[in-house]
Amino acid sequence: MATSDLEARLKEALARPGRPSTDYDLNKGVLAPADRILRPAAVLIAISPETETVYLTKRSAALKHHPGQIAFPGGKQDPGDPTLTAAALREAEEEVGLPRTQVRVLGEMPTHETVTGFSMTPVLGLIDGPYVPRAEIGEVSEVFQVPLAHVTDPANFIIQSRRWQGRMRHYYTVPFGPYYIWGATGRILRALADRMAP
């Protein structure tokens, strides 16, 4: 698919009506705490037009939160970040060495609320020109690519469950090779797949 066709499809997907998602979507009996305070965060869905792949990371096993899990580059909005998009671009530059000037931002998807108390905004962008990932060793153990067609096909998603805080929690997964993509990353990719479905 030509870059212009891919860009047009992604922009069309972003323009479709959508709603915020949460880690509670598949767990109707589990309610988010009424007194919760959500911290703003953003992740970058960075897509290579040349290979039509999405860049994901495997978090360092040494991290306190979500060690070894698959994630988009991203993190919480810092005081110096004027916007959530700026936060996503800064984090991607820090975590995987993607220069913010090399990302053509197409737009934002509706927020995703995590069980860990973040209101996470997915930012969709195309990478302009050649890019060689450079993992920030303290946070990222691996940077890898997944075909966009794989993670935007609803048929590739599976609902699985595990016990969490004393009850069963259901969540989306979209396995790819040795990578177990689940949790907030899986839910955000499922939202993108729903938007891109014909």
mmCIF file of C-alpha atoms in Angstrom:
data_model
loop_
_atom_site.group_PDB
_atom_site.id
_atom_site.type_symbol
_atom_site.label_atom_id
_atom_site.label_comp_id
_atom_site.label_asym_id
_atom_site.label_seq_id
_atom_site.Cartn_x
_atom_site.Cartn_y
_atom_site.Cartn_z
ATOM 1 C CA MET A 1 0.000 0.000 0.000
ATOM 2 C CA ALA A 2 1.382 3.433 -0.902
ATOM 3 C CA THR A 3 2.145 5.830 1.936
ATOM 4 C CA SER A 4 -0.615 8.216 0.856
ATOM 5 C CA ASP A 5 -3.145 5.343 0.876
ATOM 6 C CA LEU A 6 -2.031 4.258 4.329
ATOM 7 C CA GLU A 7 -2.173 7.806 5.642
ATOM 8 C CA ALA A 8 -5.653 8.267 4.192
ATOM 9 C CA ARG A 9 -6.868 5.042 5.832
ATOM 10 C CA LEU A 10 -5.441 6.034 9.199
ATOM 11 C CA LYS A 11 -6.928 9.522 9.029
ATOM 12 C CA GLU A 12 -10.283 8.038 8.076
ATOM 13 C CA ALA A 13 -10.052 5.697 11.078
ATOM 14 C CA LEU A 14 -9.256 8.607 13.398
ATOM 15 C CA ALA A 15 -12.223 10.564 12.052
ATOM 16 C CA ARG A 16 -14.691 7.813 12.903
ATOM 17 C CA PRO A 17 -16.723 8.302 16.067
ATOM 18 C CA GLY A 18 -15.336 6.518 19.078
ATOM 19 C CA ARG A 19 -15.489 6.534 22.839
ATOM 20 C CA PRO A 20 -12.908 6.356 25.587
ATOM 21 C CA SER A 21 -11.919 2.841 26.616
ATOM 22 C CA THR A 22 -10.855 1.447 29.970
ATOM 23 C CA ASP A 23 -9.215 -1.593 31.504
ATOM 24 C CA TYR A 24 -12.684 -2.261 32.945
ATOM 25 C CA ASP A 25 -14.429 -2.667 29.553
ATOM 26 C CA LEU A 26 -14.611 -6.462 29.708
ATOM 27 C CA ASN A 27 -15.188 -6.560 33.454
ATOM 28 C CA LYS A 28 -18.674 -5.186 33.967
ATOM 29 C CA GLY A 29 -18.836 -6.279 37.600
ATOM 30 C CA VAL A 30 -15.682 -4.351 38.475
ATOM 31 C CA LEU A 31 -16.194 -0.630 39.011
ATOM 32 C CA ALA A 32 -13.469 1.969 38.995
ATOM 33 C CA PRO A 33 -13.108 3.680 42.385
ATOM 34 C CA ALA A 34 -15.359 6.746 42.511
ATOM 35 C CA ASP A 35 -12.699 8.842 44.251
ATOM 36 C CA ARG A 36 -9.896 7.983 41.829
ATOM 37 C CA ILE A 37 -7.625 10.731 40.508
ATOM 38 C CA LEU A 38 -6.363 9.973 37.006
ATOM 39 C CA ARG A 39 -2.917 11.139 35.931
ATOM 40 C CA PRO A 40 -2.542 12.270 32.291
ATOM 41 C CA ALA A 41 -0.283 10.151 30.099
ATOM 42 C CA ALA A 42 0.235 9.483 26.410
ATOM 43 C CA VAL A 43 1.631 6.736 24.197
ATOM 44 C CA LEU A 44 2.836 6.843 20.608
ATOM 45 C CA ILE A 45 1.480 4.405 18.032
ATOM 46 C CA ALA A 46 4.441 4.855 15.679
ATOM 47 C CA ILE A 47 3.910 3.313 12.238
ATOM 48 C CA SER A 48 6.523 2.810 9.526
ATOM 49 C CA PRO A 49 4.939 3.517 6.128
ATOM 50 C CA GLU A 50 7.702 1.591 4.346
ATOM 51 C CA THR A 51 7.119 -1.678 6.192
ATOM 52 C CA GLU A 52 3.562 -0.996 7.421
ATOM 53 C CA THR A 53 4.532 -2.047 10.918
ATOM 54 C CA VAL A 54 3.892 -0.700 14.407
ATOM 55 C CA TYR A 55 6.776 -0.239 16.849
ATOM 56 C CA LEU A 56 6.316 -1.776 20.287
ATOM 57 C CA THR A 57 8.621 -2.228 23.250
ATOM 58 C CA LYS A 58 9.262 -4.925 25.791
ATOM 59 C CA ARG A 59 9.653 -3.226 29.141
ATOM 60 C CA SER A 60 12.720 -3.958 31.229
ATOM 61 C CA ALA A 61 12.340 -6.797 33.732
ATOM 62 C CA ALA A 62 13.954 -4.498 36.325
ATOM 63 C CA LEU A 63 11.104 -1.973 36.294
ATOM 64 C CA LYS A 64 8.838 -1.699 39.338
ATOM 65 C CA HIS A 65 5.636 -1.345 37.274
ATOM 66 C CA HIS A 66 4.657 -3.767 34.471
ATOM 67 C CA PRO A 67 8.103 -5.413 34.157
ATOM 68 C CA GLY A 68 8.589 -7.406 30.963
ATOM 69 C CA GLN A 69 5.251 -6.377 29.469
ATOM 70 C CA ILE A 70 4.693 -5.236 25.902
ATOM 71 C CA ALA A 71 3.929 -1.528 25.585
ATOM 72 C CA PHE A 72 3.892 1.439 23.268
ATOM 73 C CA PRO A 73 6.599 4.016 23.904
ATOM 74 C CA GLY A 74 5.093 6.606 26.199
ATOM 75 C CA GLY A 75 4.480 7.717 29.747
ATOM 76 C CA LYS A 76 3.031 10.348 32.010
ATOM 77 C CA GLN A 77 2.759 13.987 31.003
ATOM 78 C CA ASP A 78 5.503 16.009 32.685
ATOM 79 C CA PRO A 79 5.172 19.685 33.656
ATOM 80 C CA GLY A 80 7.390 20.631 30.695
ATOM 81 C CA ASP A 81 5.115 18.900 28.160
ATOM 82 C CA PRO A 82 2.737 21.507 26.681
ATOM 83 C CA THR A 83 0.395 18.818 25.305
ATOM 84 C CA LEU A 84 -0.215 15.096 25.564
ATOM 85 C CA THR A 85 1.103 14.681 22.025
ATOM 86 C CA ALA A 86 4.307 16.403 23.117
ATOM 87 C CA ALA A 87 4.556 13.964 26.034
ATOM 88 C CA ALA A 88 4.195 10.949 23.710
ATOM 89 C CA LEU A 89 6.848 12.303 21.327
ATOM 90 C CA ARG A 90 9.276 13.083 24.162
ATOM 91 C CA GLU A 91 8.848 9.653 25.710
ATOM 92 C CA ALA A 92 9.351 7.917 22.336
ATOM 93 C CA GLU A 93 12.549 9.871 21.789
ATOM 94 C CA GLU A 94 13.801 8.929 25.256
ATOM 95 C CA GLU A 95 12.733 5.270 25.235
ATOM 96 C CA VAL A 96 13.370 4.132 21.652
ATOM 97 C CA GLY A 97 15.482 6.932 20.103
ATOM 98 C CA LEU A 98 12.782 8.105 17.686
ATOM 99 C CA PRO A 99 13.401 11.800 16.946
ATOM 100 C CA ARG A 100 10.207 13.767 17.501
ATOM 101 C CA THR A 101 10.937 15.734 14.328
ATOM 102 C CA GLN A 102 10.703 12.486 12.371
ATOM 103 C CA VAL A 103 7.116 11.731 13.413
ATOM 104 C CA ARG A 104 4.233 13.027 11.313
ATOM 105 C CA VAL A 105 1.410 13.152 13.854
ATOM 106 C CA LEU A 106 -1.969 12.231 12.364
ATOM 107 C CA GLY A 107 -4.070 12.708 15.482
ATOM 108 C CA GLU A 108 -5.176 11.321 18.815
ATOM 109 C CA MET A 109 -7.536 8.496 19.711
ATOM 110 C CA PRO A 110 -9.948 8.675 22.663
ATOM 111 C CA THR A 111 -8.338 8.217 26.052
ATOM 112 C CA HIS A 112 -7.850 4.882 27.756
ATOM 113 C CA GLU A 113 -8.186 4.604 31.536
ATOM 114 C CA THR A 114 -5.854 2.093 33.161
ATOM 115 C CA VAL A 115 -6.378 0.231 36.414
ATOM 116 C CA THR A 116 -3.146 1.852 37.597
ATOM 117 C CA GLY A 117 -4.739 5.312 37.548
ATOM 118 C CA PHE A 118 -3.695 6.850 34.244
ATOM 119 C CA SER A 119 -5.802 8.564 31.607
ATOM 120 C CA MET A 120 -3.752 7.522 28.600
ATOM 121 C CA THR A 121 -4.059 9.249 25.218
ATOM 122 C CA PRO A 122 -2.909 7.205 22.192
ATOM 123 C CA VAL A 123 -1.204 9.424 19.580
ATOM 124 C CA LEU A 124 -1.043 8.046 16.046
ATOM 125 C CA GLY A 125 1.921 9.003 13.871
ATOM 126 C CA LEU A 126 3.852 7.993 10.765
ATOM 127 C CA ILE A 127 7.651 7.784 10.805
ATOM 128 C CA ASP A 128 9.242 9.837 8.031
ATOM 129 C CA GLY A 129 12.491 8.474 6.634
ATOM 130 C CA PRO A 130 14.825 5.757 7.877
ATOM 131 C CA TYR A 131 14.804 4.984 11.582
ATOM 132 C CA VAL A 132 16.975 2.630 13.613
ATOM 133 C CA PRO A 133 15.510 1.950 17.098
ATOM 134 C CA ARG A 134 17.732 2.558 20.122
ATOM 135 C CA ALA A 135 16.354 1.107 23.350
ATOM 136 C CA GLU A 136 16.875 3.049 26.592
ATOM 137 C CA ILE A 137 18.429 0.261 28.637
ATOM 138 C CA GLY A 138 16.953 1.301 31.979
ATOM 139 C CA GLU A 139 13.361 1.090 30.725
ATOM 140 C CA VAL A 140 13.271 -0.964 27.527
ATOM 141 C CA SER A 141 14.784 -4.399 26.935
ATOM 142 C CA GLU A 142 13.677 -4.690 23.298
ATOM 143 C CA VAL A 143 12.112 -2.694 20.459
ATOM 144 C CA PHE A 144 10.308 -4.704 17.798
ATOM 145 C CA GLN A 145 7.838 -4.324 14.937
ATOM 146 C CA VAL A 146 4.452 -5.935 14.404
ATOM 147 C CA PRO A 147 2.608 -5.828 11.070
ATOM 148 C CA LEU A 148 -0.129 -3.199 11.120
ATOM 149 C CA ALA A 149 -2.408 -5.663 9.313
ATOM 150 C CA HIS A 150 -2.035 -8.122 12.216
ATOM 151 C CA VAL A 151 -2.990 -5.697 14.988
ATOM 152 C CA THR A 152 -5.826 -4.067 13.029
ATOM 153 C CA ASP A 153 -7.633 -7.316 12.253
ATOM 154 C CA PRO A 154 -10.299 -7.928 14.938
ATOM 155 C CA ALA A 155 -10.131 -11.669 14.174
ATOM 156 C CA ASN A 156 -6.615 -11.801 15.677
ATOM 157 C CA PHE A 157 -7.785 -10.676 19.116
ATOM 158 C CA ILE A 158 -8.614 -13.132 21.885
ATOM 159 C CA ILE A 159 -10.327 -12.429 25.199
ATOM 160 C CA GLN A 160 -8.431 -14.109 28.015
ATOM 161 C CA SER A 161 -8.505 -13.824 31.795
ATOM 162 C CA ARG A 162 -6.398 -14.135 34.912
ATOM 163 C CA ARG A 163 -6.930 -13.585 38.622
ATOM 164 C CA TRP A 164 -6.123 -10.049 39.742
ATOM 165 C CA GLN A 165 -6.777 -8.586 43.201
ATOM 166 C CA GLY A 166 -8.872 -11.569 44.189
ATOM 167 C CA ARG A 167 -11.132 -11.801 41.135
ATOM 168 C CA MET A 168 -10.989 -12.843 37.513
ATOM 169 C CA ARG A 169 -10.091 -10.031 35.129
ATOM 170 C CA HIS A 170 -10.812 -10.331 31.399
ATOM 171 C CA TYR A 171 -8.705 -8.538 28.784
ATOM 172 C CA TYR A 172 -7.867 -8.470 25.079
ATOM 173 C CA THR A 173 -4.745 -10.153 23.746
ATOM 174 C CA VAL A 174 -3.304 -10.059 20.239
ATOM 175 C CA PRO A 175 -0.395 -12.520 20.281
ATOM 176 C CA PHE A 176 2.351 -12.177 17.687
ATOM 177 C CA GLY A 177 5.159 -14.726 17.523
ATOM 178 C CA PRO A 178 6.900 -14.790 20.924
ATOM 179 C CA TYR A 179 5.186 -11.571 22.027
ATOM 180 C CA TYR A 180 2.165 -11.634 24.337
ATOM 181 C CA ILE A 181 0.439 -8.300 23.705
ATOM 182 C CA TRP A 182 -2.277 -7.634 26.275
ATOM 183 C CA GLY A 183 -3.552 -5.176 28.884
ATOM 184 C CA ALA A 184 -3.822 -1.501 27.972
ATOM 185 C CA THR A 185 -1.706 -2.036 24.850
ATOM 186 C CA GLY A 186 -3.995 -4.810 23.643
ATOM 187 C CA ARG A 187 -7.119 -2.751 24.402
ATOM 188 C CA ILE A 188 -5.812 0.312 22.545
ATOM 189 C CA LEU A 189 -4.875 -1.823 19.547
ATOM 190 C CA ARG A 190 -8.354 -3.373 19.625
ATOM 191 C CA ALA A 191 -9.869 0.123 19.547
ATOM 192 C CA LEU A 192 -7.706 0.948 16.515
ATOM 193 C CA ALA A 193 -8.711 -2.327 14.850
ATOM 194 C CA ASP A 194 -12.383 -1.522 15.367
ATOM 195 C CA ARG A 195 -11.876 1.895 13.774
ATOM 196 C CA MET A 196 -10.022 0.434 10.772
ATOM 197 C CA ALA A 197 -12.370 -2.482 10.162
ATOM 198 C CA PRO A 198 -14.172 -2.172 6.798
#
